[in-house]
Coordinates of C-alpha atoms in Angstrom, one line a residue:
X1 CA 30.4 51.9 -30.8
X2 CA 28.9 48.5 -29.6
X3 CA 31.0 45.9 -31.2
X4 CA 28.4 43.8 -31.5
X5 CA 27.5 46.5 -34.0
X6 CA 30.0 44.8 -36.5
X7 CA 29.8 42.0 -39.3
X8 CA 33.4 41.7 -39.2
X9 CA 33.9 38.7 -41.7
X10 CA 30.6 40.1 -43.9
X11 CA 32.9 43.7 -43.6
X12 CA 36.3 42.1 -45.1
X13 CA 34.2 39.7 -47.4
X14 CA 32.5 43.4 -49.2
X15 CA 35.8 45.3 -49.4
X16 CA 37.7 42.5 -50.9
X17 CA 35.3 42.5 -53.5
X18 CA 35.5 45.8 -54.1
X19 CA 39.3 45.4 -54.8
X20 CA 38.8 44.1 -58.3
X21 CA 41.2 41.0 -57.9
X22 CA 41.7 38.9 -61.2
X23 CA 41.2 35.7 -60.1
X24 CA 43.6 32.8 -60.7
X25 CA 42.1 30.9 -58.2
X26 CA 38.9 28.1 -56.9
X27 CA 36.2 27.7 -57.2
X28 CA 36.2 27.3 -61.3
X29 CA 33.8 29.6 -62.0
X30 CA 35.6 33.0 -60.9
X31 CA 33.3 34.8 -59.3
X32 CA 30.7 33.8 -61.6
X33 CA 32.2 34.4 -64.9
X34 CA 32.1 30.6 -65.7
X35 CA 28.3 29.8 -63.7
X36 CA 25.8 28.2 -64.9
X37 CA 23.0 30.5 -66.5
X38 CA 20.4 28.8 -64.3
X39 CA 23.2 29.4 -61.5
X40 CA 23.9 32.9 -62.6
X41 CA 19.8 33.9 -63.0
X42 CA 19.2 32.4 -59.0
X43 CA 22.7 34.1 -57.6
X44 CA 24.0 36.9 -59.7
X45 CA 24.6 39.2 -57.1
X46 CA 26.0 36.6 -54.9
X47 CA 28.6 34.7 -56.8
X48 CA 31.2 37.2 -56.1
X49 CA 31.0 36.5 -52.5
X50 CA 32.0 32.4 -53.6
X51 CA 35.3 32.4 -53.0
X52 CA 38.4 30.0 -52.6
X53 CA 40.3 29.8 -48.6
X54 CA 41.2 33.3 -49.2
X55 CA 43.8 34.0 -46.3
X56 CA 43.2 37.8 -46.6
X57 CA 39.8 36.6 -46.0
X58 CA 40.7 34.2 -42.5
X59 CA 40.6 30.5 -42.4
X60 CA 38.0 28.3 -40.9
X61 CA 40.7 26.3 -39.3
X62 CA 42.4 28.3 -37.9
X63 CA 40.9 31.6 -37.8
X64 CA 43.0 34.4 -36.7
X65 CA 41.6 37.4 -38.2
X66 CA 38.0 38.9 -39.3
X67 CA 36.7 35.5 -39.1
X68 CA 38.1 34.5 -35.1
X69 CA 36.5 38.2 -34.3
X70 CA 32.6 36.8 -36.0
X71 CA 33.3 33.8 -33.6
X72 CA 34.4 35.9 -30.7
X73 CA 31.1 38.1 -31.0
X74 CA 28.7 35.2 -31.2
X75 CA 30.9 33.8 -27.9
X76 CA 30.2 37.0 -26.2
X77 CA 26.6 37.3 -27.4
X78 CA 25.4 33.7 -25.9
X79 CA 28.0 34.2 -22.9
X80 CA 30.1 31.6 -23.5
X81 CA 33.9 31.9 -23.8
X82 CA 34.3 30.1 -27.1
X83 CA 32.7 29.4 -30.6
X84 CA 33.0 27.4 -33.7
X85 CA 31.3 28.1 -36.6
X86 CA 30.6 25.5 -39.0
X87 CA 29.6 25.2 -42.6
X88 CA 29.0 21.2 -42.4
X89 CA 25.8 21.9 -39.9
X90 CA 24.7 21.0 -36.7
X91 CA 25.6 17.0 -37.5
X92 CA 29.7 18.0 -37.6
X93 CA 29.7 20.0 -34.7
X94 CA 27.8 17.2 -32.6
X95 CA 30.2 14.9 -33.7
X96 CA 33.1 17.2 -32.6
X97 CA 32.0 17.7 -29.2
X98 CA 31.7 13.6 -28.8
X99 CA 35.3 13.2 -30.5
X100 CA 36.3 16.3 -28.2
X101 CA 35.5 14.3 -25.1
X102 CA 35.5 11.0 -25.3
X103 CA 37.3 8.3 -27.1
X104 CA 37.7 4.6 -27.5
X105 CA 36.4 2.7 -24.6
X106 CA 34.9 5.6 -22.6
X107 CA 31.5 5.7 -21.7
X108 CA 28.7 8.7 -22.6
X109 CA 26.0 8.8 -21.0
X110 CA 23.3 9.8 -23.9
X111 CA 19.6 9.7 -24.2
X112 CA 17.8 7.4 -26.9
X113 CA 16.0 10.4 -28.5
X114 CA 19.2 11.5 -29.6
X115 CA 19.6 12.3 -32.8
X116 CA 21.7 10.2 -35.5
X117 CA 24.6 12.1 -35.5
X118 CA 25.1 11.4 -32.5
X119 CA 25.6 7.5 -33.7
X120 CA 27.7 8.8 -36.2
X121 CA 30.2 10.7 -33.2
X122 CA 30.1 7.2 -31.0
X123 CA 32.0 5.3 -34.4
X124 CA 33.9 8.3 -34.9
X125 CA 35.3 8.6 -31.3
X126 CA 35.0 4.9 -30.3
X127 CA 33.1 5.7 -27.1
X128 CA 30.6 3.0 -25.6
X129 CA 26.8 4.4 -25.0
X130 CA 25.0 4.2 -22.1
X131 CA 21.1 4.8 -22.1
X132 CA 19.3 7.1 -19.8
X133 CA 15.4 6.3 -19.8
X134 CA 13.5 8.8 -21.1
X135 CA 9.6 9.6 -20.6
X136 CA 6.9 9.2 -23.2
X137 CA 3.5 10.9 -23.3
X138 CA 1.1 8.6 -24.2
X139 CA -1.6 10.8 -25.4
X140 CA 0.8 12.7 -27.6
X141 CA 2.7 10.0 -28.6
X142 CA 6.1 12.3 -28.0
X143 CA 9.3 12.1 -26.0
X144 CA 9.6 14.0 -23.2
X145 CA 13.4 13.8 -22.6
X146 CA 15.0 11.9 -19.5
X147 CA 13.8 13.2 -15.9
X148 CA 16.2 14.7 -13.7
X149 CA 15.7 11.2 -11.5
X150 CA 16.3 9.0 -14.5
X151 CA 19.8 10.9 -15.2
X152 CA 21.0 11.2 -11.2
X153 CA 20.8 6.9 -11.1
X154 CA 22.5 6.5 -14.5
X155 CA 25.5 8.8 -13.9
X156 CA 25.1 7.4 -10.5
X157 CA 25.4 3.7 -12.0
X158 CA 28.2 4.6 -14.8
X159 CA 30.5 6.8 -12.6
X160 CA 33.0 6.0 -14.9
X161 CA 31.3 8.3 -17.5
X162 CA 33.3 11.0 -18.9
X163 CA 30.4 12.9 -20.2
X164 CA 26.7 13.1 -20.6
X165 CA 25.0 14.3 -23.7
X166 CA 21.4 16.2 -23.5
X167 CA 18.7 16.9 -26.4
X168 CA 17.8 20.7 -25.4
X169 CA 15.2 21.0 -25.9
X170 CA 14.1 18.0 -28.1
X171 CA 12.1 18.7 -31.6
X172 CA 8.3 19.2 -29.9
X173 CA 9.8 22.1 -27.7
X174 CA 10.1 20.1 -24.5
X175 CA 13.2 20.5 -22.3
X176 CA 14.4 18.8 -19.1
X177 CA 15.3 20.1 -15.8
X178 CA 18.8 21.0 -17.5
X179 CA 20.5 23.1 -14.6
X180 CA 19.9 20.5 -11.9
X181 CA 21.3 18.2 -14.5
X182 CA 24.1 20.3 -15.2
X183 CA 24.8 20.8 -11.2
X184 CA 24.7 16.4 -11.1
X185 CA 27.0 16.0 -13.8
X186 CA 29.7 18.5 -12.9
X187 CA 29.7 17.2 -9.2
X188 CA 30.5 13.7 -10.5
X189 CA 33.4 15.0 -12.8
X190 CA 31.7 14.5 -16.2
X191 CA 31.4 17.1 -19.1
X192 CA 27.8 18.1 -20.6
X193 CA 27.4 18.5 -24.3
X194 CA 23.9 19.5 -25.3
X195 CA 22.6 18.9 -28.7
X196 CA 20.6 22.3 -28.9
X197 CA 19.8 22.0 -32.5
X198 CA 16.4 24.0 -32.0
X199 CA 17.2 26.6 -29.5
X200 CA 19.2 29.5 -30.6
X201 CA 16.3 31.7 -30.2
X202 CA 15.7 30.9 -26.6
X203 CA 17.8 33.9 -25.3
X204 CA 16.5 36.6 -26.8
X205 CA 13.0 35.8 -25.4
X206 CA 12.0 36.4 -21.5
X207 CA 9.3 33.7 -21.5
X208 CA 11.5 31.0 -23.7
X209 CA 13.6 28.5 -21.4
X210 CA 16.7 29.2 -20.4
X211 CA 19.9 28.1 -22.9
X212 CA 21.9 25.6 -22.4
X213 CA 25.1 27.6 -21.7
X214 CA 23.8 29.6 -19.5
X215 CA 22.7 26.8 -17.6
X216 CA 26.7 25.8 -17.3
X217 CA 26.7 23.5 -20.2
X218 CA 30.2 23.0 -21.4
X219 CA 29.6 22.5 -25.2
X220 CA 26.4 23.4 -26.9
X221 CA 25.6 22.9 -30.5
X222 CA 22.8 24.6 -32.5
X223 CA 21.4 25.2 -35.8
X224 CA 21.4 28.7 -36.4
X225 CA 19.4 28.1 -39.6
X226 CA 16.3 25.9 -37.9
X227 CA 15.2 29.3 -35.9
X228 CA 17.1 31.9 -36.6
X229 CA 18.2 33.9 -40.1
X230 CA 21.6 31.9 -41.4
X231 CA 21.7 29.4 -44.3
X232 CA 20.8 26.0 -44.4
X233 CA 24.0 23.5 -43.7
X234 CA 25.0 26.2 -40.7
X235 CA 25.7 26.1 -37.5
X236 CA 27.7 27.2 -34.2
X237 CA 29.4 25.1 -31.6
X238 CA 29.1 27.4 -28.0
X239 CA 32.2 26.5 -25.2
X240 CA 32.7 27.3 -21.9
X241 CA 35.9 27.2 -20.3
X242 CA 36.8 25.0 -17.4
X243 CA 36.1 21.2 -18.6
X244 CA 37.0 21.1 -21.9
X245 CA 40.3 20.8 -23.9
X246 CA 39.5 23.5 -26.2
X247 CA 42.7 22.7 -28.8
X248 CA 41.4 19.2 -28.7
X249 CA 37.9 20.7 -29.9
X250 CA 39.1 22.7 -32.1
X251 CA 41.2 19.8 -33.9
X252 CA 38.0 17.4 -34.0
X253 CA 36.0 20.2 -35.5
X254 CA 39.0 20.6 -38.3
X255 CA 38.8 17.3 -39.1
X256 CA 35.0 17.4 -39.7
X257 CA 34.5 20.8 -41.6
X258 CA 35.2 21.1 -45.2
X259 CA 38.6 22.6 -45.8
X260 CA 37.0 24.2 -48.7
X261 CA 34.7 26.2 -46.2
X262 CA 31.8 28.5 -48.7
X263 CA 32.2 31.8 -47.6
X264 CA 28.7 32.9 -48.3
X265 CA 27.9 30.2 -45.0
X266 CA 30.1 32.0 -42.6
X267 CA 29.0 35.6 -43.8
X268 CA 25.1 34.4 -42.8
X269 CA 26.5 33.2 -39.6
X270 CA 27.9 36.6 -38.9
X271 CA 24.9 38.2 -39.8
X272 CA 22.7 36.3 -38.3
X273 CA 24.5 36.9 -35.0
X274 CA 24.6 40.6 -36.3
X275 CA 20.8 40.1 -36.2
X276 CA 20.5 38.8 -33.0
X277 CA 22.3 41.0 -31.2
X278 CA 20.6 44.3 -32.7
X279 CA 17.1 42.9 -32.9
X280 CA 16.8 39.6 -31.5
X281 CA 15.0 40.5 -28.9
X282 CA 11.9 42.2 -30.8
X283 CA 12.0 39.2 -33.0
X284 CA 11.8 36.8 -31.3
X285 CA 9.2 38.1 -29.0
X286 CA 7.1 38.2 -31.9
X287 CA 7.7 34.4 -33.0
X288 CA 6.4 34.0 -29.5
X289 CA 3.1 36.3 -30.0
X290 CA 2.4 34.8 -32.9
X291 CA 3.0 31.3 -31.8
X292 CA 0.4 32.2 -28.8
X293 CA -1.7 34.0 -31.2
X294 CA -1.9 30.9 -33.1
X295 CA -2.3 28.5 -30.5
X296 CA -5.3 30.7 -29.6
X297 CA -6.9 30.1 -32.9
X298 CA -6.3 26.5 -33.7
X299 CA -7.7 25.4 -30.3
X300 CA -10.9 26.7 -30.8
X301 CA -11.3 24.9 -34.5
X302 CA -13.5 21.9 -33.6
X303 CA -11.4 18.5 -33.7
X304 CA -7.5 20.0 -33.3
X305 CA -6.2 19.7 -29.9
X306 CA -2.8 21.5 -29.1
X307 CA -0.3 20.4 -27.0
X308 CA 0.8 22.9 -24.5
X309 CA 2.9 22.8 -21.3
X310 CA 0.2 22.0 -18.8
X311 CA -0.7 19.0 -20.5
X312 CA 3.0 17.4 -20.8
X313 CA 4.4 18.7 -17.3
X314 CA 7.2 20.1 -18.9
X315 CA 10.0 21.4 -16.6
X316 CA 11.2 23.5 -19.8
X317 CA 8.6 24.1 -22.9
X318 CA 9.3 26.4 -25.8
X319 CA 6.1 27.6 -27.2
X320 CA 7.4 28.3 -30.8
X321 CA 6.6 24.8 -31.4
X322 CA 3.3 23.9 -32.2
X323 CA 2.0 21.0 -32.2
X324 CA -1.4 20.5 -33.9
X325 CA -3.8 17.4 -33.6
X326 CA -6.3 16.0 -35.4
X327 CA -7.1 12.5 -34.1
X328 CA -10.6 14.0 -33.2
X329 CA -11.2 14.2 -37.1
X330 CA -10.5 11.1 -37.5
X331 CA -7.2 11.7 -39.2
X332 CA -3.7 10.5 -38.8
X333 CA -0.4 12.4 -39.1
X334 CA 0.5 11.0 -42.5
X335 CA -3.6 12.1 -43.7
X336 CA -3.5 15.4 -42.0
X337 CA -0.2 16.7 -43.8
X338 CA -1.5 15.5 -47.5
X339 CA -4.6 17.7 -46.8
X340 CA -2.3 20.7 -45.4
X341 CA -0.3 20.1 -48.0
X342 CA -3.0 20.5 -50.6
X343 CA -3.9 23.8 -48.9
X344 CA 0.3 24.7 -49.7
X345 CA 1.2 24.4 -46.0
X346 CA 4.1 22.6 -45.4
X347 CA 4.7 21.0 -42.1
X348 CA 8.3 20.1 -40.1
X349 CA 7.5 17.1 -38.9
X350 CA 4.5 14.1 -39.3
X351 CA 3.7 11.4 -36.7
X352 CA 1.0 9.5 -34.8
X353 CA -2.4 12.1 -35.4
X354 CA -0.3 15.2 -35.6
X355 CA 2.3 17.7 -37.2
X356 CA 4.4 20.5 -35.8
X357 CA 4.9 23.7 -37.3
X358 CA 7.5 25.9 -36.1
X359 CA 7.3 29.8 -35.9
X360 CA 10.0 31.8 -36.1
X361 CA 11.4 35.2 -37.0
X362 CA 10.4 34.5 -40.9
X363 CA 6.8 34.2 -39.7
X364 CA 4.0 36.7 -39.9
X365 CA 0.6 37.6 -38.8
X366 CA 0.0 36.2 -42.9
X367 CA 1.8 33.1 -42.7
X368 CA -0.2 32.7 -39.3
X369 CA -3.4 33.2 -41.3
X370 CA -3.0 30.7 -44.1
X371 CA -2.6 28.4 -41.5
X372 CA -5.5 29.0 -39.6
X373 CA -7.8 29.2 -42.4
X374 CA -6.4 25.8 -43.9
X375 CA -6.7 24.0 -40.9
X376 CA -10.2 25.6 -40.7
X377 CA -11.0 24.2 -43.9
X378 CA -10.2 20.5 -42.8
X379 CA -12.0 20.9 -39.7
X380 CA -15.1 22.0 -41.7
X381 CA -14.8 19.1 -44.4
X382 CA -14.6 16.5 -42.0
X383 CA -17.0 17.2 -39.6
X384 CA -19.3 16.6 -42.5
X385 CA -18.1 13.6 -43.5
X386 CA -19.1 10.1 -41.8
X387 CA -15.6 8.5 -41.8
X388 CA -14.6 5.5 -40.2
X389 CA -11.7 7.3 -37.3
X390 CA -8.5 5.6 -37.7
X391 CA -6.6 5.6 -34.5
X392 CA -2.9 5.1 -34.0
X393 CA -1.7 3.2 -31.0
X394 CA 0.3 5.8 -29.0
X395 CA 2.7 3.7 -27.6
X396 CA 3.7 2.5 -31.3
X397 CA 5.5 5.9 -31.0
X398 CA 8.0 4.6 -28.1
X399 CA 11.2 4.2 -29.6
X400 CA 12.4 0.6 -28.3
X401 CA 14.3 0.1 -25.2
X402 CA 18.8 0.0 -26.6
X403 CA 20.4 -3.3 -25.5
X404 CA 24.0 -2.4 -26.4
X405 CA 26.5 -5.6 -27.0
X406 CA 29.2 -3.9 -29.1
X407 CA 30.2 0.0 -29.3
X408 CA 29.4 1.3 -32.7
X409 CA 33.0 1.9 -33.8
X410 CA 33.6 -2.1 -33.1
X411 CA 30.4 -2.9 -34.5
X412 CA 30.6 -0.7 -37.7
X413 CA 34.3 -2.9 -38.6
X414 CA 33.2 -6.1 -37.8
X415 CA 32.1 -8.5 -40.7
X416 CA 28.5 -8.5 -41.7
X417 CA 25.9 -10.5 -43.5
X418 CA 22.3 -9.6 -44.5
X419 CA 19.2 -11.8 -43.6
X420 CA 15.8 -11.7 -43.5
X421 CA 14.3 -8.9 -40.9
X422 CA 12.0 -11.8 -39.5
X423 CA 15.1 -14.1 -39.1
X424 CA 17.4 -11.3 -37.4
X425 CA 15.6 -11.5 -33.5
X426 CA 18.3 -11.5 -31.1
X427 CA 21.2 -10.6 -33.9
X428 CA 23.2 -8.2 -33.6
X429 CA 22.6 -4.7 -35.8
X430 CA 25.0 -3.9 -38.2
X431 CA 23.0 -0.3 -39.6
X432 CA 21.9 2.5 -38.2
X433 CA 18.1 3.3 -38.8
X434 CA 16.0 5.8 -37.7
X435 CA 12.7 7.5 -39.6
X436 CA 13.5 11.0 -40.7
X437 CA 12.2 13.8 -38.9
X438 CA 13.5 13.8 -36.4
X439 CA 16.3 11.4 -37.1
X440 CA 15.9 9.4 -34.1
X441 CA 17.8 6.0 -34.6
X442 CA 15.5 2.8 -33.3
X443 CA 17.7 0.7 -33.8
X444 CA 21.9 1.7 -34.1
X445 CA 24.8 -0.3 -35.0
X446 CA 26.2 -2.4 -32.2
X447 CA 22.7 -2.9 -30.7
X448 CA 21.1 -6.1 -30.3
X449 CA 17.4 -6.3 -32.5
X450 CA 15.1 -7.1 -30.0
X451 CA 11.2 -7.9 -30.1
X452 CA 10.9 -4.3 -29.5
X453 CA 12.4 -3.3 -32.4
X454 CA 10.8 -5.7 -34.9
X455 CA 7.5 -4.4 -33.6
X456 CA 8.2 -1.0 -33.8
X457 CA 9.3 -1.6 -37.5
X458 CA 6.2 -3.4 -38.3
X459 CA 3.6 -0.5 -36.7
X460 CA 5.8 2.1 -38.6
X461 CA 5.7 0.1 -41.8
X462 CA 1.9 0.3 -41.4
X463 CA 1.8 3.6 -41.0
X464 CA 3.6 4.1 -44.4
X465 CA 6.7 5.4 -42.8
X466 CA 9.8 5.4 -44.6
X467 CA 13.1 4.3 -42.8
X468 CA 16.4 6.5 -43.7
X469 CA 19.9 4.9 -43.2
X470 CA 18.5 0.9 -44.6
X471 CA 20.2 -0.8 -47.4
X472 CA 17.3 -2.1 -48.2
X473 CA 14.4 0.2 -48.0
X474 CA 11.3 -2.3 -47.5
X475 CA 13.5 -3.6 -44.4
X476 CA 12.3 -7.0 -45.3
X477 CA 16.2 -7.1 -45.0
X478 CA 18.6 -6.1 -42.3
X479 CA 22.6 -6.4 -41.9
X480 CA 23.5 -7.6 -38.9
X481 CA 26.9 -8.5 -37.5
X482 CA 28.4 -12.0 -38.2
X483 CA 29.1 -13.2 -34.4

């Protein structure tokens, strides 16, 4: 038999069940005896699964048994030699592969799209950032990722670099030129790590772009649960032998996962991969006719525009996410998801005139049609209407150009005072913000707040944006560090 026809750890997690153990044990409510009735009524069947570190049952940390074969399987599935699952998402595993790498006073190369964990790994390891430029498409108002030029001259420029860090592909589907990348960086001696949050899927689908470990990445994180069938909060770290201390990876990841690990994460991360490996293909080729199938319909609704590869001159382009339009309605982002929202369609992410929706394998020729027929519905209402068109300056969307003065570790310890935003020009940062989705800081800790950044606070304030990571909310405040 195919071992990938086993759910190793779901396959011990059932029979140990089945023993009839009286427990003495965590968690308090033994297996569901003490729950909640509201806890009970959502999870009845479930709460026997909700066990304590049960080392009949493996250990996260240092898994030797059922749940080292799970890992093993998912390893061989994606072709990479290694894998770490994790119960703490796709935020503790990026963090481990920067702690994993790099420490205090290296330098990683990272792009400013990057997401906020990534921050979070910079304090944690005590590395120093250096930016790549990345592309912006003005009519879209998205990132497009750094060009394989952009990321030659800064490894070039920073050969001291010990690794470079990739978003693959970023949250609007676009990828960069990852295997030249990949070919650069290992000539020049530095490790990749990609942040490949939204790409499990990509492998099990002939028109998809090709995944990051196939491309010779050497440590690739995603979140199993934003495309493919695992819970939310879980995730897989993919390794590939060669540049990596693998004991060192596994020791950041222990430090970083919950040493209470819920057991009813890891069994969806088996059988997800379970999934995958026995129907991922047919799946996810229909996420991808249906995404096609949808872009079809939605371009020919009068006023929605959708973004496809042609337009953006992507290298790599995942079609699963769509992004839909409406700035010839007249609407912006924020308008257009209150009126889908009305129509019980909820978006992933809002900005500038449009949202994205992502189809995956939970999606159907249904869901596909409530869609349509909502967006259809907009369309109709405000053609009718003689509304004043509000338009969004594009380029409010750039995120501001990083001037680092301190590395985020030093800058996170330092002593810090809070002033006015409008006094703070020039200051040093002493937070990390960023507007969530996608969780792109604009400004991080260590960073000096430029003109940029005030501006770019000011055009999102307008657009009734809400920052995530701020003390103070309104950001009429700021802490900055006390020089």
């Amino acid at each position: 038999m195919d071992i990938q026809q086993r759910m190793p750890f779901v396959e011990a997690l059932e029979l140990y069940k089945e023993e009839h153990f009286v427990p003495f044990h965590t968690p308090g409510h033994k297996i569901g005896h003490g729950a909640p009735s509201k806890l009970v009524e959502w999870m009845e069947n479930a709460l026997p699964y909700d066990l304590g570190v049960m080392y009949a049952l493996d250990d996260l940390h240092e898994p030797e048994g059922v749940l080292r074969e799970a890992q093993d399987l998912t390893a061989e599935l994606y072709g990479a030699d290694y894998c770490w699952f994790s119960i703490n998402g796709t935020t503790a595993l990026i963090e481990a592969m920067i702690m994993g790498t790099v420490g205090p006073r290296d330098t990683i190369i990272i792009p400013r799209e990057a997401h906020r964990s990534v921050v979070s790994g910079l304090v944690l390891s005590g590395a120093t950032p250096v930016y790549m430029e990345c592309q912006f498409h003005e009519r879209w108002g998205i990132p497009l990722g750094t060009s394989t030029e952009a990321a030659i001259q800064t490894m070039d420029a920073y050969p001291e670099a010990k690794a470079i860090l990739l978003v693959y592909p970023n949250y609007y589907g676009v990828g960069v030129d990852i295997e030249t990348i990949v070919k650069a960086a290992h000539k020049r001696h530095m490790i990749v790590l990609v942040d490949e949050a939204h790409g499990p899927h990509l492998p099990f689908a002939e028109s998809l772009p090709i995944e990051a470990i196939e491309a010779g990445a050497d440590l690739v994180a995603q979140s199993t649960h934003k495309s493919v069938g695992s819970l939310t909060q879980t995730s897989w770290l993919l390794g590939r032998e060669g540049h990596i201390n693998v004991r060192r990876i596994t020791q950041m990841h222990q430090m970083l996962q919950s040493t209470s690990p819920n057991y009813l994460f890891l069994a969806s991360l088996d059988m997800a991969r379970y999934q995958l490996a026995t129907e991922g293909r047919t799946l996810v080729e229909k996420a991808v006719d249906l995404s096609l199938e949808l872009r079809r319909r939605l371009i020919d609704i009068d006023g929605i525009s959708i973004m496809d590869n042609i337009s953006i001159g992507a290298v790599n382009y995942d079609v699963t996410k769509v992004l839909i339009d409406a700035k010839d309605l007249g609407l912006t982002g924020v308008e257009f998801e209150r009126l889908l929202r009305a129509e019980h369609i909820e978006v992933e992410l809002v900005q500038a005139h449009h949202v994205l929706v992502l189809i995956t394998i939970g999606d159907s020729h249904e869901s596909i049609q409530h869609l349509v027929d909502a967006v259809q519905r907009i369309s109709n209402n405000y053609k009718k209407k003689a509304i004043e068109t509000t338009t969004i300056d594009m380029l409010s969307s750039i995120l501001p150009i990083p001037k680092v003065v301190l590395s985020p570790r030093d800058a996170m310890y330092k002593k810090r005072k809070q002033v006015l935003l409008k006094d703070a020009l020039h200051c040093i940062s002493g937070e990390t913000i960023s507007y969530y989705p996608p969780g792109i800081p604009f400004i991080a800790v260590g960073e000096e707040i430029t003109e940029s950044v005030l501006q770019y606070i000011e055009k999102r304030k307008a657009l009734g944006y809400i920052p995530s990571g701020a003390e103070d909310m309104s950001l009429e405040l700021i802490w900055i560090v006390e020089e």
